[in-house]
XYZ file of C-alpha atoms in Angstrom:
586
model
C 0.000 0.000 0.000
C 0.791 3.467 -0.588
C 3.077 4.758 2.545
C 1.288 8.464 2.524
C -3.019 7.427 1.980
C -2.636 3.777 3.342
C -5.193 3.076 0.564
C -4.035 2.440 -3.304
C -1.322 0.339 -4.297
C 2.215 2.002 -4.218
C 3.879 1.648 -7.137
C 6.404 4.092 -7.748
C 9.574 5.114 -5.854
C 11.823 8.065 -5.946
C 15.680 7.626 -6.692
C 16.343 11.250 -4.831
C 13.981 11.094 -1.430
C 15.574 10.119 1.089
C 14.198 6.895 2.648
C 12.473 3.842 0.433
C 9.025 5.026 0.192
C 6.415 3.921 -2.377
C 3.363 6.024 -3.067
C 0.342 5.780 -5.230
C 0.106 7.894 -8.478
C -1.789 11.210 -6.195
C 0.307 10.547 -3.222
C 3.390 10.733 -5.447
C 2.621 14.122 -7.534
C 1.616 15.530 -4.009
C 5.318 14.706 -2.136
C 6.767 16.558 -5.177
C 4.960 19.484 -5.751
C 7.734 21.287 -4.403
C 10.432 18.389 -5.535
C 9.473 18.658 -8.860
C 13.058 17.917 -10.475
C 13.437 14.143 -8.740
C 14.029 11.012 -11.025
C 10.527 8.976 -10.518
C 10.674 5.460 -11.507
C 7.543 2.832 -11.651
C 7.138 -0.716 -10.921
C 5.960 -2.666 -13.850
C 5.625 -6.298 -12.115
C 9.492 -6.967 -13.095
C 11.682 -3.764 -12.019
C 11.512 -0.368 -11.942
C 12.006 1.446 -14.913
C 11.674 5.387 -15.857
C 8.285 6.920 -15.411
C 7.119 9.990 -17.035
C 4.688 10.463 -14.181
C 6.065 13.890 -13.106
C 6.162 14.864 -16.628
C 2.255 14.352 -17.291
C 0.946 15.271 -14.274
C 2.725 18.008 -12.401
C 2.482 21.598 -13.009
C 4.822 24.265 -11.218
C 2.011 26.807 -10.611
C 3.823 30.387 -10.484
C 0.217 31.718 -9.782
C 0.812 34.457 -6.802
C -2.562 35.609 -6.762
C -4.831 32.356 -7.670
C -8.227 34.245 -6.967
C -7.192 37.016 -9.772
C -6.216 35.185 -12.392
C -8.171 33.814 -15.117
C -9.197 30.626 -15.447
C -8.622 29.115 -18.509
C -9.666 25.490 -19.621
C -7.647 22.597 -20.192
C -8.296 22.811 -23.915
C -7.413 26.365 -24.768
C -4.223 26.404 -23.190
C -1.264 27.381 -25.148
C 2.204 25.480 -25.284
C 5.482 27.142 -26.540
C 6.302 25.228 -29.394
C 9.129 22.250 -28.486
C 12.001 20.930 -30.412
C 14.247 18.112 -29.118
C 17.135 19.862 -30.828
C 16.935 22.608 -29.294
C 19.874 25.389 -31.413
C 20.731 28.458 -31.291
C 17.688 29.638 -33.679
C 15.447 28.265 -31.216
C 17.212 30.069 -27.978
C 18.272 33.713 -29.656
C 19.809 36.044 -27.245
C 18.643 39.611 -27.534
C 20.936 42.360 -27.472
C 22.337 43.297 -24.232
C 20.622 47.037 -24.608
C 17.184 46.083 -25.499
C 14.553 45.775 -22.704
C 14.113 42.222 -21.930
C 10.368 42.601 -21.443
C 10.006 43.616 -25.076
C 9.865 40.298 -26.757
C 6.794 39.507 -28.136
C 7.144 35.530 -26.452
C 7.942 36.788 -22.815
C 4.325 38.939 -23.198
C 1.788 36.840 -20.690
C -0.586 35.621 -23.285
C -0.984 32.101 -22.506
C -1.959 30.058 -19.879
C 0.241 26.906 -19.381
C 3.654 26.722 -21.590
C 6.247 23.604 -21.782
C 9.762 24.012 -20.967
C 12.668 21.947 -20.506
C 14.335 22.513 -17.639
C 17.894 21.112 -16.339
C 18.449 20.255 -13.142
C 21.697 18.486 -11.466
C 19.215 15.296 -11.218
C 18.885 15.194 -14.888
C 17.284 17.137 -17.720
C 12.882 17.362 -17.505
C 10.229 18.597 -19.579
C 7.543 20.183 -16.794
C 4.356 22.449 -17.339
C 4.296 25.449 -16.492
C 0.883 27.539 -15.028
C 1.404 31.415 -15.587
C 0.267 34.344 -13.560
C -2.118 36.616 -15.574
C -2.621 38.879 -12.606
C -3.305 42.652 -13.942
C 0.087 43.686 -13.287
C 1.821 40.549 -13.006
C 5.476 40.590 -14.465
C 6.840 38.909 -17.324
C 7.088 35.065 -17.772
C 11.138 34.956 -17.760
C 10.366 37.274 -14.299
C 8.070 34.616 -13.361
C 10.598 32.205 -13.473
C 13.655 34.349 -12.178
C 11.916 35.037 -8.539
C 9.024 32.312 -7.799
C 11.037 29.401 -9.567
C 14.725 30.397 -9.441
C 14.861 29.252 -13.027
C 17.560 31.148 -15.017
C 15.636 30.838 -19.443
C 18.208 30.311 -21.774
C 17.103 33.517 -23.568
C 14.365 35.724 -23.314
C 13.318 35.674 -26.975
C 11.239 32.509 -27.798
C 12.591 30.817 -24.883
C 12.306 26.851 -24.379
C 14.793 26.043 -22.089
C 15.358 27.190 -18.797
C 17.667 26.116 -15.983
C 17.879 25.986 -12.385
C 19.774 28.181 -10.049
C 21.109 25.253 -8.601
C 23.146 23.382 -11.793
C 24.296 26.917 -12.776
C 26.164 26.976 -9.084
C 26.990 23.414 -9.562
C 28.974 23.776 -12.751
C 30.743 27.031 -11.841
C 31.902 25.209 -8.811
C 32.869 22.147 -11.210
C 34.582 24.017 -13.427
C 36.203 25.919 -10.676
C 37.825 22.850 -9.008
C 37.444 19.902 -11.247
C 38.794 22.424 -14.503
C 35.587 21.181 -16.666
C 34.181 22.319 -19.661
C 30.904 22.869 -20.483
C 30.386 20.382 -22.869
C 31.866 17.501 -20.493
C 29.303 19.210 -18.175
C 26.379 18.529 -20.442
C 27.389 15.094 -21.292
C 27.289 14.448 -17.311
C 23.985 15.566 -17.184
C 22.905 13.563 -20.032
C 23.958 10.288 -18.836
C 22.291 10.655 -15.438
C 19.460 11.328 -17.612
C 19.804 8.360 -19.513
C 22.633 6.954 -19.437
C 21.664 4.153 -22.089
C 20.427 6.359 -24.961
C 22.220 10.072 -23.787
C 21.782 11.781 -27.371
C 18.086 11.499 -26.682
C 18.072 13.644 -24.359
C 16.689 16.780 -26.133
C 19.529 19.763 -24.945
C 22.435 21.249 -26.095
C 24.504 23.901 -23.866
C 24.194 27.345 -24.774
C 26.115 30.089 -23.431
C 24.183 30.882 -20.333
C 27.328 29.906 -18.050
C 28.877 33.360 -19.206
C 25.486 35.361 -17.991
C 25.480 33.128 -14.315
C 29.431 33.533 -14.175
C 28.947 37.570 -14.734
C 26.012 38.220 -12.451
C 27.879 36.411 -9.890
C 30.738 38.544 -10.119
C 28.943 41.351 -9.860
C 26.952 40.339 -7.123
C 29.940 39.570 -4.929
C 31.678 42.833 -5.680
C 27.883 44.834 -4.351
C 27.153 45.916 -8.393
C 23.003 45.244 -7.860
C 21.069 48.164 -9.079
C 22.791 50.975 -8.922
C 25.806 50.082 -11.300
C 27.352 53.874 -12.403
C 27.771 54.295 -15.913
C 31.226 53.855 -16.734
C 32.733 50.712 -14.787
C 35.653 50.946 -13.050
C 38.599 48.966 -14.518
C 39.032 46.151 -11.849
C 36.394 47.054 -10.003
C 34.714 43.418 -9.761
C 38.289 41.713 -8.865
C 39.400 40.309 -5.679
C 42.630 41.610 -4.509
C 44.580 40.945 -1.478
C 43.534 42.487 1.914
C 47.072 42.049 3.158
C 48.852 44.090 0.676
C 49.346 47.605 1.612
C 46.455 49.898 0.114
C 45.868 53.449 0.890
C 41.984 54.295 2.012
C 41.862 50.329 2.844
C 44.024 48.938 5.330
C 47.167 51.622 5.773
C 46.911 55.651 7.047
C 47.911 58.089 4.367
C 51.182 59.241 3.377
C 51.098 62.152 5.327
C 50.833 59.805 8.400
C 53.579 57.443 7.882
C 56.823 57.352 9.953
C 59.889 57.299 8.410
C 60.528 53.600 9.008
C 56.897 53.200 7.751
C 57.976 53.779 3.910
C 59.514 50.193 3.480
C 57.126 48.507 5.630
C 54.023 49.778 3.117
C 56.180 49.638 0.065
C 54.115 47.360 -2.768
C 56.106 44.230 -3.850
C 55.033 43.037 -7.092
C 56.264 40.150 -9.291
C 55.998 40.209 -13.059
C 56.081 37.047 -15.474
C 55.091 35.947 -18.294
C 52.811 32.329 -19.402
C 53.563 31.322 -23.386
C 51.043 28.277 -22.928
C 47.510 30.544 -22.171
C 47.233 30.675 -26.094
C 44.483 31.795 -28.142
C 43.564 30.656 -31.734
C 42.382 33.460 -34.134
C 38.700 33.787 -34.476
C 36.735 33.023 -37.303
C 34.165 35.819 -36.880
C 35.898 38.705 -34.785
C 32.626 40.515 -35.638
C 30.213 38.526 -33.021
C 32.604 38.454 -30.191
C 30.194 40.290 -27.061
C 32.047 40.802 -24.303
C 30.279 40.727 -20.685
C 33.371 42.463 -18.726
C 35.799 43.952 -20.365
C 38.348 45.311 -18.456
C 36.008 44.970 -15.181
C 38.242 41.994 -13.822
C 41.939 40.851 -14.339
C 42.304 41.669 -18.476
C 43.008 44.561 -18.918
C 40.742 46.670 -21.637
C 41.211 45.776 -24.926
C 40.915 49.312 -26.836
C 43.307 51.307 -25.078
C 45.506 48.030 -24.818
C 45.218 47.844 -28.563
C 46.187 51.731 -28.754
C 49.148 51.515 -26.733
C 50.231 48.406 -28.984
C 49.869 50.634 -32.373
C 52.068 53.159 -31.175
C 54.699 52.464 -29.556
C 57.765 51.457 -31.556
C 58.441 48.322 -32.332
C 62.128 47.732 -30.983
C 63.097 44.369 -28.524
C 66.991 44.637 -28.007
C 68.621 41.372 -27.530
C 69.933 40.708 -23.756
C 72.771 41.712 -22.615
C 72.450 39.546 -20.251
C 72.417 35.349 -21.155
C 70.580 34.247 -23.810
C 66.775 34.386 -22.123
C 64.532 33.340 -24.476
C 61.916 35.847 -22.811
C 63.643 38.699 -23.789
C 65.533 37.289 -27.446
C 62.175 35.103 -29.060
C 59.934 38.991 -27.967
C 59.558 39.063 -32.259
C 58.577 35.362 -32.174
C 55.418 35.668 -34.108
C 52.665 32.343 -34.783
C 50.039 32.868 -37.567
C 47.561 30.342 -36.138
C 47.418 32.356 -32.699
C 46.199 36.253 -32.084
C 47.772 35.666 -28.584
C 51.000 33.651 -27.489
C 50.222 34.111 -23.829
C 49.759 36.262 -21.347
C 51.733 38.437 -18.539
C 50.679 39.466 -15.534
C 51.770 40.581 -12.005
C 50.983 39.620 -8.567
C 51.900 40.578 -5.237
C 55.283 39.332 -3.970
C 54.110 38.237 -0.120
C 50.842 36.398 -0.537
C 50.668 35.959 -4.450
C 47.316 37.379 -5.418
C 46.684 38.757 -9.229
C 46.584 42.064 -9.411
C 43.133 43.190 -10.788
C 43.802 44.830 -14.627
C 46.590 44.486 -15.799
C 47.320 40.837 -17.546
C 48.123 41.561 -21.250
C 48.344 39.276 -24.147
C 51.446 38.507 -26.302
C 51.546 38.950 -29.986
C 54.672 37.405 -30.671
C 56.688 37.203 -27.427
C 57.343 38.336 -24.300
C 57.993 42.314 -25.079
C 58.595 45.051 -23.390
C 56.081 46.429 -24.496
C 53.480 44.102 -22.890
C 55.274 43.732 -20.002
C 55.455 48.137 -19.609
C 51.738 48.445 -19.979
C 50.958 45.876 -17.199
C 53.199 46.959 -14.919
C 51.960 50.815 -15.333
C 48.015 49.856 -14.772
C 49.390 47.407 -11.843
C 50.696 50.464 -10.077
C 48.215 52.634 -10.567
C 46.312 50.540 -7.692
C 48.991 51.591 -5.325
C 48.859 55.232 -6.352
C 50.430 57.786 -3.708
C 53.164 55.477 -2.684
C 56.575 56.647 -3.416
C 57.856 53.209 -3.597
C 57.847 49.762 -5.545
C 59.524 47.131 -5.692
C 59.281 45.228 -9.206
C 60.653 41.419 -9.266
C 60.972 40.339 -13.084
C 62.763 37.383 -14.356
C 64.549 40.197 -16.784
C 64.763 43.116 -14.718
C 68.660 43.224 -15.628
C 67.287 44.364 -18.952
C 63.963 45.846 -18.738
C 64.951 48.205 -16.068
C 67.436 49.749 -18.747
C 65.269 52.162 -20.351
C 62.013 52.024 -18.752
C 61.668 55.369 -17.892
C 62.408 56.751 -21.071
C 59.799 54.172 -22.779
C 57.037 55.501 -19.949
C 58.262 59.203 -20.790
C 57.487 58.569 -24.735
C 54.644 57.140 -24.852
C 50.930 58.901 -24.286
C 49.304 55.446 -22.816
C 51.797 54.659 -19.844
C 51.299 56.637 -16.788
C 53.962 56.731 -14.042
C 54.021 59.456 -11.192
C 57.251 61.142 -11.332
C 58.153 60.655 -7.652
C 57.827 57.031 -7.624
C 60.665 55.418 -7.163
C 60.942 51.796 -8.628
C 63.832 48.985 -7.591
C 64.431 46.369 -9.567
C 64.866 42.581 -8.631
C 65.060 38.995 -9.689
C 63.651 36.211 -8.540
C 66.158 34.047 -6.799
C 65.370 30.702 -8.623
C 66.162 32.373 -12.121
C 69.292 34.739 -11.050
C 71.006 31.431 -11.245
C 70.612 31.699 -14.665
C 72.220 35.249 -15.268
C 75.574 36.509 -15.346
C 77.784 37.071 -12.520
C 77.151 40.556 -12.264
C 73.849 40.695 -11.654
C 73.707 39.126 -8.232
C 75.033 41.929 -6.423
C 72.815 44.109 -8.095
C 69.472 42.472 -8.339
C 69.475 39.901 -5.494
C 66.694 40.120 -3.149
C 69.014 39.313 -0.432
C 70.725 42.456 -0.478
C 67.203 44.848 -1.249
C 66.453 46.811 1.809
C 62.848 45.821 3.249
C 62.208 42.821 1.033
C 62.069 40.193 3.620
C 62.363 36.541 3.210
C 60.756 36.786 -0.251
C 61.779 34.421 -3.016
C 59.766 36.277 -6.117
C 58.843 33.017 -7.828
C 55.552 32.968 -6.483
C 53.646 33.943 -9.921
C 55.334 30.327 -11.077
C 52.653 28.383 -8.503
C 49.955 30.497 -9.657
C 50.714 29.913 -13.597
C 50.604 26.081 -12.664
C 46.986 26.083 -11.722
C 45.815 28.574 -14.683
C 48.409 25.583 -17.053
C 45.271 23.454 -16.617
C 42.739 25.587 -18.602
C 44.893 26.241 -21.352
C 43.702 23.892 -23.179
C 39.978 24.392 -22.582
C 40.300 28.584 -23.244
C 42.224 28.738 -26.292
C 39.719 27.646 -29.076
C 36.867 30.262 -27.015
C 36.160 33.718 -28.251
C 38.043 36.603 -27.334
C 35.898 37.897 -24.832
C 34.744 34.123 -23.449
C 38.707 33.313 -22.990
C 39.231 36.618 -21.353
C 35.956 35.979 -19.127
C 37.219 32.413 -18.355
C 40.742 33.319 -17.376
C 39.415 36.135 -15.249
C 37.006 33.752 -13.462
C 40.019 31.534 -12.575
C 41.937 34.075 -11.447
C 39.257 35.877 -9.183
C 38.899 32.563 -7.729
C 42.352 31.947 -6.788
C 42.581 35.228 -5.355
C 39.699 34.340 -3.205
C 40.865 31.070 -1.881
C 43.989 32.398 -1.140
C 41.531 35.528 0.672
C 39.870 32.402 2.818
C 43.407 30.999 3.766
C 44.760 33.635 5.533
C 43.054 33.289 8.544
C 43.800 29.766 8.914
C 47.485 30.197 8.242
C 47.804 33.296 10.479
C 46.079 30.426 13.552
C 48.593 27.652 11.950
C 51.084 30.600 12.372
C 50.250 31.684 16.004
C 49.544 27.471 17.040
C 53.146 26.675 16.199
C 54.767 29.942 17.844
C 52.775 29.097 21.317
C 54.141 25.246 21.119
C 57.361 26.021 19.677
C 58.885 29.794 20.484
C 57.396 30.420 23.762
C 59.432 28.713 25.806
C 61.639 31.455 27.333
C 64.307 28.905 28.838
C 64.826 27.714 25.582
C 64.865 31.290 23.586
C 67.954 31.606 25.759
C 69.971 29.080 25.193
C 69.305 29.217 21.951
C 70.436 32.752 21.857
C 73.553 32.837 23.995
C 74.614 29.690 21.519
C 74.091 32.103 18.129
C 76.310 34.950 20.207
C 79.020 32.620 21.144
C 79.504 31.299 17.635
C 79.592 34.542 16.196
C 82.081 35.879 18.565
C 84.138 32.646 17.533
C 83.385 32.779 13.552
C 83.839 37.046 13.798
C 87.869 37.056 13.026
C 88.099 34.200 10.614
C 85.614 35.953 8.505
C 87.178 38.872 8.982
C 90.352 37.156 7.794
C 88.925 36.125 4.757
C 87.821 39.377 4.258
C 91.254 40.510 4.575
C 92.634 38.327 1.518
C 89.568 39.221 -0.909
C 90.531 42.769 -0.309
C 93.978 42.081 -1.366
C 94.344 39.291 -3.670
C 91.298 39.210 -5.481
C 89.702 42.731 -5.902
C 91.514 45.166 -8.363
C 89.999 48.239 -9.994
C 86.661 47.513 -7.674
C 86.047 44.134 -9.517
C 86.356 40.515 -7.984
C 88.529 38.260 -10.119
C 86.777 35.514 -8.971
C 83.416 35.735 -8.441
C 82.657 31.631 -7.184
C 84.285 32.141 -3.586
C 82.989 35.405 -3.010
C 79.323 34.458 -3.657
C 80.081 31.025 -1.378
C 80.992 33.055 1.587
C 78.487 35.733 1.037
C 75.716 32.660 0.616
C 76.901 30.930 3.894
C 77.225 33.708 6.274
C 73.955 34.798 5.317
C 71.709 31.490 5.855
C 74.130 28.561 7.144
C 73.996 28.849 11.028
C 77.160 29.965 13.037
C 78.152 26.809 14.452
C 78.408 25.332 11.192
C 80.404 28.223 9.786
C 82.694 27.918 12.678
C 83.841 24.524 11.264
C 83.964 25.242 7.703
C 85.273 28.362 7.775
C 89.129 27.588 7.670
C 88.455 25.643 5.177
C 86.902 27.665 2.893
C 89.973 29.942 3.947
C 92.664 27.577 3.005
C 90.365 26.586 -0.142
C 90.221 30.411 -1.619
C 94.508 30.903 -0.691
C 94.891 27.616 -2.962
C 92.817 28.802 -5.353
C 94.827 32.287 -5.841
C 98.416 30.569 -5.905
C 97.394 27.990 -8.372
């Protein structure tokens, strides 16, 4: 019997309830009048198999006022017509300008219409029962607030679906890295997983309209957007970086030890595998955001690209293929990757200013996303830039900022150069000294390689974004970088506990802080006048005209004294010191 009326035989059973319950036909439309997108299957004296049960006998009533409106019989109601293919003819988009009330097929002139909806159980065709109130909105507003139904367009619309999948494959694509298509295909099979092309829906491009409304949602853009968008203004940045008006006093209140401590660090690189193919039809590219996010905007981008000069002087440096392939052009692609810039402590993208490539990595690119990178730290009289080529970048910067009317760069700002300590291996000797980070004034225990972790997680959509449109690659990048600025925005906090755990286990101890400082002060006391020896026969052997002859020993004891600990140097010390006395009478 029926486990709701006790009366009529139970014969069907729901694969999404929770519990084994079997209801009659009535008792069964009644549990899921508010359930209406669960998978409903019917025993037919062998097994159960799929029933359509749902399909032909529930109706989602959006009816707010059911005493107003009309009532219409059963045989003059109207259907939207149906296809099982449903294509892009069938689900036009209207322009983004027009009125979305001003279709004639979102005008409330029927009664009951048919609609397939998708769901993250599967993919349903359900009635629908309109309000024809006197001032009752429009169907697709209908759907929007009493059935959280997103319609795949508002002109002649047929599909429509739920809040609930859109969330579900941002979040997918988010994590898992999947596309829409592999999306669909899910859905399909859990459909019907014997005969999937059946099912009668194809993906259109609604993710882009969820994806952008959510953005704007999260970054408080609701109804009273201003006119001109603000380039950036719907990216995540990092609350720990030191931003005027946001977490830091103003300039006029800073100490003089201050200036270091709220002194931007920013690392610049450069990604040749986020591609992009050329489009077929440039024409119909739309784009949703541009500029709003992590991309910069494409017009004045393409501006600054037309006029300035066309020069990329080969490195003085070793040959880095960043700065000798910059004239490396591909016909198939309109962009051979991207740079970008992030900050230095906590590596978050900085909002506006990743540019695409052309041919290579060029100054050029690299000037103009640099420039709208500090123009979100404006008023500071610092920067530090970390670039894997500073040694030749840093050359004539100013002068290329100075020439050119699309780079802005406040006079006062003063900008020190670095590189990152995993690729100064890779340079010549003389630019240690010059651009280490060891020897930089306020840069901390900082590597500036932190843009490489980043790039390994945006590696993993290359391949999915480089066959898109212009605008849907630049949407999809900027949706994976938002993201990982916001996970690393919910990390904080639990590394700053992680951070303050260990010290109170580890550090607190004040019995063993001293030890462990009256052990560092002895061994530098006993290490003090053999380095000073050394220092002694570098000064007089090695060191003519202000250059080292040999740079190897020098950057050994430099290297040690800095990080190995003093006990350690004690010991190898003299032999370092007999080593570098060999090494200047052979």
């Amino acid at each position: 019997l029926c486990s709701s009326c006790q009366k009529l035989s139970a014969t069907n059973w729901c694969r999404d309830c929770f519990g084994s319950n079997l209801w009659c036909d009535v008792c069964c439309v009644s549990a899921h009048t508010n359930l209406p997108f669960h998978r409903i299957q019917t025993w037919n004296g062998c097994f159960f198999e799929k029933s359509d049960l749902l399909t032909n006998r529930l109706t989602l009533d959006l009816q707010h006022y059911p005493d107003d409106c009309p009532s219409i019989p059963l045989n003059d109601e109207t259907q939207m017509m149906f296809d099982l293919d449903i294509s892009d003819e069938g689900d036009d988009f209207t322009d983004a300008n027009q009125p979305l009330g001003a279709s004639a097929s979102t005008s409330t002139s029927g009664s009951r219409s048919t609609l397939v909806i998708v769901a993250s159980t599967g993919i349903f065709r359900r009635s629908v029962q309109w309000c024809h109130c006197a001032k009752s909105p429009a169907q697709y507003t209908q759907l929007l607030l009493c059935a959280k139904l997103f319609l795949a367009s508002f002109k002649n619309p047929k599909t429509a679906f739920t809040f609930e999948v859109l969330d579900h494959f941002r979040v997918d694509a988010l994590e898992c890295k999947t596309a829409a298509m592999n999306f669909m295909s899910k859905i399909r099979r859990i459909t019907d997983e014997a005969f999937p092309s059946r099912v009668p829906v194809s993906y259109p491009s609604i993710s882009r309209q969820w994806r952008d409304l959510h953005n704007r949602m999260r970054a408080g853009v609701v109804h009273d957007r201003p006119d001109t968008s603000i380039d950036g203004g719907l990216a995540l940045f990092c609350p720990a970086c030191p931003q005027m008006d946001i977490n830091i006093p103003p300039e006029t209140e800073w100490k003089p030890e201050d200036r270091l401590l709220y002194r931007p660090q920013l690392v610049v690189d450069g990604n040749m595998k986020l591609v992009h193919l050329i489009m077929k039809r440039p024409l119909d590219d739309v784009s949703l955001s541009d500029g709003e996010l992590f991309m910069v905007r494409r017009p004045p981008y393409a501006d600054h690209l037309a006029h300035a000069p066309e020069r990329q002087p080969k490195s003085r440096c070793n040959n880095h293929r960043a700065q000798n392939n910059g004239n490396l052009h591909q016909k198939h692609l309109d962009s051979t990757g991207k740079g970008a810039c992030a900050c230095a402590r906590h590596g978050a993208f900085v909002p506006h200013c990743v540019v695409d490539f052309q041919k290579g990595e060029r100054q050029i690119n690299i000037d103009y996303s640099i420039c709208q990178a500090l123009k979100r730290f404006s008023g500071h009289d610092q920067a530090l830039i970390i670039y894997d080529i500073c040694c030749q970048w840093s050359i004539h910067f100013r002068e290329r900022v100075a020439q050119s009317e699309f780079l802005e760069l406040w006079d006062s700002l003063k900008i020190t150069g670095a590189i990152g300590k995993w690729h100064l291996a890779a340079h010549i000797p003389e630019c240690f000294p010059k651009f280490t980070l060891n020897f930089i004034e306020g840069a901390g225990q900082v590597e500036g390689e932190i843009l490489e972790t980043l790039w390994s997680g945006m590696d993993e959509v290359a391949g999915l974004a480089q066959a898109m449109s212009t605008a849907h690659h630049q949407e999809v990048l900027d949706e994976y970088m938002n993201d990982s600025n916001w996970r690393k925005v919910i990390q904080m906090g639990r590394n700053l506990l992680c951070i303050y755990y260990y010290i109170a286990l580890t550090l607190l101890p004040a019995d063993s802080l001293c030890k462990k400082w009256s052990r560092a002060k002895q061994g530098l006391s006993k290490t003090m006048p053999a380095f000073e020896q050394l220092t002694n026969v570098l000064n007089h052997h090695w060191c003519k005209n202000g250059q080292l002859r040999n740079e190897l020993p020098w950057r050994i004891v430099v290297i040690i004294s800095r990080f190995m600990k003093p006990l350690w140097i004690n010991v190898g010390m003299p032999f370092i010191l007999f080593w570098a006395r060999m090494a200047h009478v052979h």
